[in-house]
Amino acid sequence: MRTANTPSEAPTAIAVRAEALTKTYGSGDAAVRPLQNLSIGFPSGRFTAVMGPSGSGKSTLMHVLAGLDIPDSGEITLATGRGPVSFSGLNEKQLTLLRRSSVGFIFQAYNLIPAMTAEENIVLPASLGGGSTIDTAFFRQVVERLGLSERLHHRPFELSGGQQQRVAVARALVSRPSVVFADEPTGNLDQATGAEVLDLLRTAVDEFGQTVIMVTHDAAAAAQADSTVLLADGRVMETLHRPSAEQLAAAMLHAGSAAAAPVTARAIDGGMS
Amino acid sequence: MRGNPVLRTNLRSGGKRLWAAGAAVVISVTFVVSALVLIGSFNRTMEAQAEADAAGADLVIGTGAFAWAEAPDGSDDGSGPGPDQELAEAVSELEGVAEAEALSHVFLEGEAAGMNLMLLAGSLPETRTIDIAEGSMPEQEGEILLAKEFAEAYDLGVGDTMPVNTERYNAETDTVEQDSAELTVSGLAGGTHRSVSGYLTPEGLGALDADHSPSSLRVALAGDAHGDPQAQEELQQQVAELIASMVERGELPADPAETEGGAPEILTQPDGSLLVAGVEIHTHQQIIDAWIAEHAGQSTVLVSIGLGFGAIAVFVASLVISNTFQVLVASRSRTMALLRAVGATAGQLRRATVAEGALLGLLGGVLGVLLGWSAASGIAFAAQRLWQESFASAELSVLAIAAGLTLGVLVTVLAAVMPALKAGRTSPMEALRPVEVASDQRRIAWVRTVLGILFAAGGLGGVLLAAVLHAPMIGATGAVVGFSGVLLMGRVLVPAVVSFLGRLVAALPQLRVPGRLAAQNARAVPRRTAVTTSALLIGVTLVSTMTMGAMTAQHSLSDELAERNPVDASLGTASEQTEQVLEESPTVVGHQQLPGAEATLDSEGIEAGSVEGRVILAEESAIEEIARSESVFQEEHSGGPVALISPDLLEAGMAESAEVTLTPHGTAESGALGAAITVTAAPASWVPADTVVLPEVLADTAELWSFESSAAMTVLRISESASMGDLTRLGNEVEASAGEVSLDAAMDRASYTQVIDTVLVVVLVLLAASVLVSVVGVSNTLALSVFERRREAALLRAMGMTRGSVGAMVTLEALLMAAVALVLGSGLGALFAWGGVSSLVARDDVTMVLSIPWDRMGMIWGVTFLAAALASFLPARALSRTPPAAGLSAQ
Ligand SMILES: Nc1ncnc2c1ncn2[C@@H]1O[C@H](COP(=O)(O)OP(=O)(O)O)[C@@H](O)[C@H]1O
Ligand SMILES: [Mg+2]
């Protein structure tokens, strides 16, 4: 893949790799194909942004990669602490346990359990059992870094939207998952708070060496990432390394028209493979 | 709990919402536990009563068989020791026997507190400790210790004297000699006294000039053997052998047919007691067992009634609990999905839901056990005060605790299983759906519907069939199956009907929007609507079946009584003064004078052959106005008209009818003989003494008689609602002026009505538990539906709907569900009531007509609607207070 072979950087390991993913909703005329034979690899220890027009399959890709949803066909391999794990061999329960130990997820909304305090929410995956214990020192460090030390015993409704999302980020980080997926984590936040959350994700990559994959449609947000993957019509259009905001805007415009005119998109896609 | 964050979350977030399920558990456990505890008390009371008589004795030998037997040597002059005493002597010489005493009793008659008193008095047993409640033991002749309950019934106290009459049969002269004596009450004995009601000293008893009948021989073992079951059984065998050999040697009387010259056989009876030559030998335990077995019928009936109603309450509760959990799970689906997304397994969610149920069941069970125990204690206390002083207090048994807790946990866990499975199926993707859009899957569960229709048709058909065939068992089975069918169909049927009614209500301009929304909501959550209504439906059906059944039974019984006794009441005379009283009495609906004439009544059926009495002429118009049926003068077998005669005139055994010749007083010259009429007369209880009532059609020579009001009698028609008290009052009022009063038919009617009403009240009280649970269920359902509809309500408020209308929407939903339960329940109740009574009354000639007590049914409807409205009050208020902006934000 191109991302891995960027000439300016040394080759990095792949954190999660997808091969020929297909996902179809409905059938016949009403069939929607959010993933069409999509293959991609995300580098470990990097911050990757995923962009694309609405309905291009970004969320579906995140869900499938995080093991929340199952593709119709294709192969996903996640590099975990115990070596690479292929999803296709796992049953529902194993997949759940894998999610618990090796995947972090940050949603756009409804990230926290109202009945639990911030602290309980953060340690939730570990407290579900299965041997993964919390590294207390790391927990302290993350909580400190995210500025939540004073808020640990508050319930979600006592926190602002930005604080709630920071709790969600902390939850995704403390178990040191192989990959943190974030689906439009700033979508419900105002500009300043959004920027703050992005900053934290950036920090997680830089300070803790965390792999982060984030869906966004904000070009400014994507500019924080190391690289940006452009999706259109269920396929990877292009991967840009540290693009400028202008580059992104142009690429998005292009992707948008590609999605609107599938013939063109397919031509580009064909050209790429 | 620390180990399961899911359970912790559930409990923390569901606490308030669990109360309804908890209340349902508590109510049903309370019911079952109090039933069990009370049944235990009842059994212990019985055991104590059984124990009381056997107390102190190791062996009890029934010597009643010696009462009529002649002494074997034929020298029964009443002076020597009786056979029971001889047996006592022989038994006391057996090894290990400390004492053997022969008890006998006498029958005494007397009067106390204006009542006739009949008393069986016995000699004071030495082997039984008697607990003296008041006064002291009898010490001298003429003193008697009375059982406290007996003394209280006759208003006798310590120191009171009572005159008694005694009878002795004199074999020589073959006559009964009567004598009298005066007894002074020396004290009152507490506890239970089954065989006799009073005790005298043996000398005192002997001094009474009465027939002494041997009753029993009480044997006590010496030393450690006393009270030892094994020693008792050994002695039992020895005594049996002793009796056999004594009979063989001719020392004890026995039926010659039984002995055939040799030794009589020793038979072991099913309860372990031995029977030899007509004498029964029981050990201490066998006495108790026999008594309990004799009364076990009552206990079994109590147990089945208690557990039957308990089962209904438990079933209703499980519907409500299951519903609560379904909705809890539904309301938590996003949280569950989020938990799944961060790595909770399906099993964890399932287990947490089941654990939640178990915990709730356990807590509800504990509370229910405590409440049930308190309730039972209260009832037992009331029973001691009002009914039976010796009623055992409520004791919390291990069985009751175990049953209560198991029931609570089991029912709740079972009710939580389906929802738990559903919780496990929550997909992690559900957390990500931006706004929950209710997936509008209106899949009809075909299996369930078809099964429901089959069950309902088959079962209800069975009820009809049972009514025709008079087969109660088929009817009961049919009712249960048919009702289950209706419940099965409920998922399809109930929401459709609720929503139909909702749309009907929406025709009213002020309810247009709430009506339509309520209708829509019923369809949006069909399961919940159906289950809530089902819980209510069970209660309404049972209550209306019982109410209408009681009324129908009462009417059919009333018709039956009218056939048998067409005239409610009669007075032996007629006078203006009496008429005045009758006119004013609210108990009397109608009264007529029937003129009479003095006459001689001749018949072979009359004991004396001829009686000076009177003949009453029953004019058709007068009788028609009073009688409840047209068959006043119809004799059952002949069918033709007959005259009626006072029953006491006819010789015993000649009850059917007799030929009677009626001759007016007078001479042959006055034409009296020519006026004589010979008629067939049948006895009727309402006809006064020495009277024949002649129907107009049989009075061929009426013109030769002079029927006058001076010899008249009065016939009455009594109000249907008259109680026993009303009748007694009426009797007292007219007694002075009217002489002989016969209220038998009216009394019969009133006592049947009273019995039916009492049974109805008891049944309704027992049903209260399940009805209460179903009302809790309604409130619960509404509270949860309110929770789900906050957004909707906020939107409606934002669009300008008033608070009142939002609240009305919720109340309306409750009322619609209640209406469906009432319509269905009353319909089914009517069918079950009619079918039940028809199948129980095995008469083909009577077509049972359903009688509906409109006032009571109206009350049931009113109360149900009121309960539904009350149940909706808090939820409606909560929803109507939703701020227009609140529900619209993300969470
Ligand atoms: N559960 C679903 N059922 C049917 N269609 C779906 C479902 N989820 C997503 N889709 C469709 O798949 C396509 C891709 O959706 P998604 O991955 O959410 O797009 P994006 O996040 O890029 O906006 C869209 O057309 C969407 O309507
Ligand atoms: Mg999306």
PDB file of N, CA and C in Angstrom, chain B residues 632-675:
ATOM      1  N   VAL B 632     -98.749 -24.188  43.187  1.00  0.00           N
ATOM      2  CA  VAL B 632     -99.045 -24.250  44.614  1.00  0.00           C
ATOM      3  C   VAL B 632     -99.814 -25.529  44.953  1.00  0.00           C
ATOM      4  N   PHE B 633    -100.811 -25.809  44.114  1.00  0.00           N
ATOM      5  CA  PHE B 633    -101.657 -26.970  44.420  1.00  0.00           C
ATOM      6  C   PHE B 633    -101.395 -28.134  43.476  1.00  0.00           C
ATOM      7  N   GLN B 634    -100.209 -28.158  42.863  1.00  0.00           N
ATOM      8  CA  GLN B 634     -99.861 -29.273  41.989  1.00  0.00           C
ATOM      9  C   GLN B 634     -99.116 -30.297  42.818  1.00  0.00           C
ATOM     10  N   GLU B 635     -99.638 -31.496  42.839  1.00  0.00           N
ATOM     11  CA  GLU B 635     -98.878 -32.541  43.500  1.00  0.00           C
ATOM     12  C   GLU B 635     -97.925 -33.104  42.459  1.00  0.00           C
ATOM     13  N   GLU B 636     -96.708 -33.338  42.876  1.00  0.00           N
ATOM     14  CA  GLU B 636     -95.656 -33.674  41.918  1.00  0.00           C
ATOM     15  C   GLU B 636     -96.012 -34.857  41.028  1.00  0.00           C
ATOM     16  N   HIS B 637     -96.582 -35.914  41.623  1.00  0.00           N
ATOM     17  CA  HIS B 637     -96.742 -37.158  40.854  1.00  0.00           C
ATOM     18  C   HIS B 637     -98.052 -37.218  40.088  1.00  0.00           C
ATOM     19  N   SER B 638     -99.143 -36.898  40.791  1.00  0.00           N
ATOM     20  CA  SER B 638    -100.430 -37.018  40.106  1.00  0.00           C
ATOM     21  C   SER B 638    -100.612 -35.906  39.084  1.00  0.00           C
ATOM     22  N   GLY B 639    -100.039 -34.725  39.388  1.00  0.00           N
ATOM     23  CA  GLY B 639    -100.161 -33.635  38.435  1.00  0.00           C
ATOM     24  C   GLY B 639    -101.449 -32.853  38.621  1.00  0.00           C
ATOM     25  N   GLY B 640    -102.522 -33.505  39.074  1.00  0.00           N
ATOM     26  CA  GLY B 640    -103.796 -32.813  39.264  1.00  0.00           C
ATOM     27  C   GLY B 640    -103.763 -31.926  40.484  1.00  0.00           C
ATOM     28  N   PRO B 641    -104.763 -31.065  40.663  1.00  0.00           N
ATOM     29  CA  PRO B 641    -104.782 -30.198  41.841  1.00  0.00           C
ATOM     30  C   PRO B 641    -105.058 -31.006  43.103  1.00  0.00           C
ATOM     31  N   VAL B 642    -104.396 -30.649  44.172  1.00  0.00           N
ATOM     32  CA  VAL B 642    -104.595 -31.314  45.457  1.00  0.00           C
ATOM     33  C   VAL B 642    -104.800 -30.240  46.519  1.00  0.00           C
ATOM     34  N   ALA B 643    -105.312 -30.661  47.662  1.00  0.00           N
ATOM     35  CA  ALA B 643    -105.394 -29.747  48.798  1.00  0.00           C
ATOM     36  C   ALA B 643    -104.085 -29.853  49.568  1.00  0.00           C
ATOM     37  N   LEU B 644    -103.837 -28.897  50.461  1.00  0.00           N
ATOM     38  CA  LEU B 644    -102.599 -28.946  51.247  1.00  0.00           C
ATOM     39  C   LEU B 644    -102.940 -29.114  52.714  1.00  0.00           C
ATOM     40  N   ILE B 645    -102.140 -29.858  53.406  1.00  0.00           N
ATOM     41  CA  ILE B 645    -102.449 -30.173  54.795  1.00  0.00           C
ATOM     42  C   ILE B 645    -101.214 -29.922  55.657  1.00  0.00           C
ATOM     43  N   SER B 646    -101.396 -29.570  56.922  1.00  0.00           N
ATOM     44  CA  SER B 646    -100.234 -29.340  57.786  1.00  0.00           C
ATOM     45  C   SER B 646     -99.451 -30.638  57.924  1.00  0.00           C
ATOM     46  N   PRO B 647     -98.150 -30.573  57.786  1.00  0.00           N
ATOM     47  CA  PRO B 647     -97.342 -31.797  57.752  1.00  0.00           C
ATOM     48  C   PRO B 647     -97.448 -32.590  59.052  1.00  0.00           C
ATOM     49  N   ASP B 648     -97.623 -31.910  60.189  1.00  0.00           N
ATOM     50  CA  ASP B 648     -97.616 -32.642  61.452  1.00  0.00           C
ATOM     51  C   ASP B 648     -98.878 -33.497  61.640  1.00  0.00           C
ATOM     52  N   LEU B 649     -99.901 -33.272  60.784  1.00  0.00           N
ATOM     53  CA  LEU B 649    -101.116 -34.078  60.893  1.00  0.00           C
ATOM     54  C   LEU B 649    -100.903 -35.487  60.337  1.00  0.00           C
ATOM     55  N   LEU B 650    -100.097 -35.562  59.291  1.00  0.00           N
ATOM     56  CA  LEU B 650     -99.914 -36.844  58.617  1.00  0.00           C
ATOM     57  C   LEU B 650     -99.016 -37.747  59.446  1.00  0.00           C
ATOM     58  N   GLU B 651     -99.332 -39.007  59.389  1.00  0.00           N
ATOM     59  CA  GLU B 651     -98.519 -39.980  60.095  1.00  0.00           C
ATOM     60  C   GLU B 651     -97.136 -40.017  59.456  1.00  0.00           C
ATOM     61  N   ALA B 652     -96.147 -40.239  60.272  1.00  0.00           N
ATOM     62  CA  ALA B 652     -94.786 -40.329  59.728  1.00  0.00           C
ATOM     63  C   ALA B 652     -94.754 -41.435  58.686  1.00  0.00           C
ATOM     64  N   GLY B 653     -94.081 -41.182  57.589  1.00  0.00           N
ATOM     65  CA  GLY B 653     -93.990 -42.202  56.545  1.00  0.00           C
ATOM     66  C   GLY B 653     -95.104 -42.061  55.516  1.00  0.00           C
ATOM     67  N   MET B 654     -96.159 -41.291  55.846  1.00  0.00           N
ATOM     68  CA  MET B 654     -97.255 -41.092  54.911  1.00  0.00           C
ATOM     69  C   MET B 654     -97.099 -39.730  54.248  1.00  0.00           C
ATOM     70  N   ALA B 655     -95.876 -39.326  54.074  1.00  0.00           N
ATOM     71  CA  ALA B 655     -95.594 -37.942  53.703  1.00  0.00           C
ATOM     72  C   ALA B 655     -96.135 -37.557  52.326  1.00  0.00           C
ATOM     73  N   GLU B 656     -96.242 -38.495  51.424  1.00  0.00           N
ATOM     74  CA  GLU B 656     -96.594 -38.160  50.038  1.00  0.00           C
ATOM     75  C   GLU B 656     -97.945 -37.428  49.934  1.00  0.00           C
ATOM     76  N   SER B 657     -98.987 -38.092  50.347  1.00  0.00           N
ATOM     77  CA  SER B 657    -100.313 -37.473  50.326  1.00  0.00           C
ATOM     78  C   SER B 657    -101.301 -38.425  50.992  1.00  0.00           C
ATOM     79  N   ALA B 658    -102.505 -37.934  51.270  1.00  0.00           N
ATOM     80  CA  ALA B 658    -103.515 -38.784  51.907  1.00  0.00           C
ATOM     81  C   ALA B 658    -104.893 -38.335  51.457  1.00  0.00           C
ATOM     82  N   GLU B 659    -105.810 -39.265  51.467  1.00  0.00           N
ATOM     83  CA  GLU B 659    -107.205 -38.926  51.180  1.00  0.00           C
ATOM     84  C   GLU B 659    -107.806 -38.335  52.450  1.00  0.00           C
ATOM     85  N   VAL B 660    -108.372 -37.147  52.370  1.00  0.00           N
ATOM     86  CA  VAL B 660    -108.944 -36.516  53.555  1.00  0.00           C
ATOM     87  C   VAL B 660    -110.389 -36.113  53.256  1.00  0.00           C
ATOM     88  N   THR B 661    -111.242 -36.431  54.200  1.00  0.00           N
ATOM     89  CA  THR B 661    -112.626 -35.988  54.052  1.00  0.00           C
ATOM     90  C   THR B 661    -112.844 -34.796  54.982  1.00  0.00           C
ATOM     91  N   LEU B 662    -113.370 -33.726  54.409  1.00  0.00           N
ATOM     92  CA  LEU B 662    -113.554 -32.493  55.170  1.00  0.00           C
ATOM     93  C   LEU B 662    -115.046 -32.298  55.387  1.00  0.00           C
ATOM     94  N   THR B 663    -115.428 -32.210  56.653  1.00  0.00           N
ATOM     95  CA  THR B 663    -116.847 -32.019  56.947  1.00  0.00           C
ATOM     96  C   THR B 663    -116.999 -30.779  57.815  1.00  0.00           C
ATOM     97  N   PRO B 664    -117.824 -29.823  57.379  1.00  0.00           N
ATOM     98  CA  PRO B 664    -117.995 -28.617  58.203  1.00  0.00           C
ATOM     99  C   PRO B 664    -118.728 -28.963  59.495  1.00  0.00           C
ATOM    100  N   HIS B 665    -118.455 -28.169  60.541  1.00  0.00           N
ATOM    101  CA  HIS B 665    -119.156 -28.400  61.799  1.00  0.00           C
ATOM    102  C   HIS B 665    -120.644 -28.190  61.593  1.00  0.00           C
ATOM    103  N   GLY B 666    -121.380 -29.030  62.223  1.00  0.00           N
ATOM    104  CA  GLY B 666    -122.825 -28.863  62.103  1.00  0.00           C
ATOM    105  C   GLY B 666    -123.500 -30.213  62.185  1.00  0.00           C
ATOM    106  N   THR B 667    -124.728 -30.264  61.789  1.00  0.00           N
ATOM    107  CA  THR B 667    -125.482 -31.508  61.889  1.00  0.00           C
ATOM    108  C   THR B 667    -125.913 -31.943  60.513  1.00  0.00           C
ATOM    109  N   ALA B 668    -126.444 -33.152  60.451  1.00  0.00           N
ATOM    110  CA  ALA B 668    -126.946 -33.664  59.190  1.00  0.00           C
ATOM    111  C   ALA B 668    -128.058 -32.749  58.675  1.00  0.00           C
ATOM    112  N   GLU B 669    -128.853 -32.218  59.622  1.00  0.00           N
ATOM    113  CA  GLU B 669    -129.972 -31.361  59.221  1.00  0.00           C
ATOM    114  C   GLU B 669    -129.480 -30.076  58.578  1.00  0.00           C
ATOM    115  N   SER B 670    -128.422 -29.566  59.172  1.00  0.00           N
ATOM    116  CA  SER B 670    -127.908 -28.296  58.632  1.00  0.00           C
ATOM    117  C   SER B 670    -127.212 -28.504  57.295  1.00  0.00           C
ATOM    118  N   GLY B 671    -127.165 -29.744  56.862  1.00  0.00           N
ATOM    119  CA  GLY B 671    -126.575 -30.011  55.541  1.00  0.00           C
ATOM    120  C   GLY B 671    -125.090 -30.200  55.589  1.00  0.00           C
ATOM    121  N   ALA B 672    -124.567 -30.308  56.812  1.00  0.00           N
ATOM    122  CA  ALA B 672    -123.114 -30.422  56.943  1.00  0.00           C
ATOM    123  C   ALA B 672    -122.585 -31.660  56.240  1.00  0.00           C
ATOM    124  N   LEU B 673    -123.318 -32.750  56.376  1.00  0.00           N
ATOM    125  CA  LEU B 673    -122.819 -33.985  55.780  1.00  0.00           C
ATOM    126  C   LEU B 673    -122.828 -33.887  54.264  1.00  0.00           C
ATOM    127  N   GLY B 674    -123.823 -33.234  53.768  1.00  0.00           N
ATOM    128  CA  GLY B 674    -123.905 -33.080  52.306  1.00  0.00           C
ATOM    129  C   GLY B 674    -122.797 -32.205  51.776  1.00  0.00           C
ATOM    130  N   ALA B 675    -122.301 -31.347  52.667  1.00  0.00           N
ATOM    131  CA  ALA B 675    -121.259 -30.430  52.218  1.00  0.00           C
ATOM    132  C   ALA B 675    -119.878 -31.067  52.234  1.00  0.00           C
TER     133      ALA B 675
END
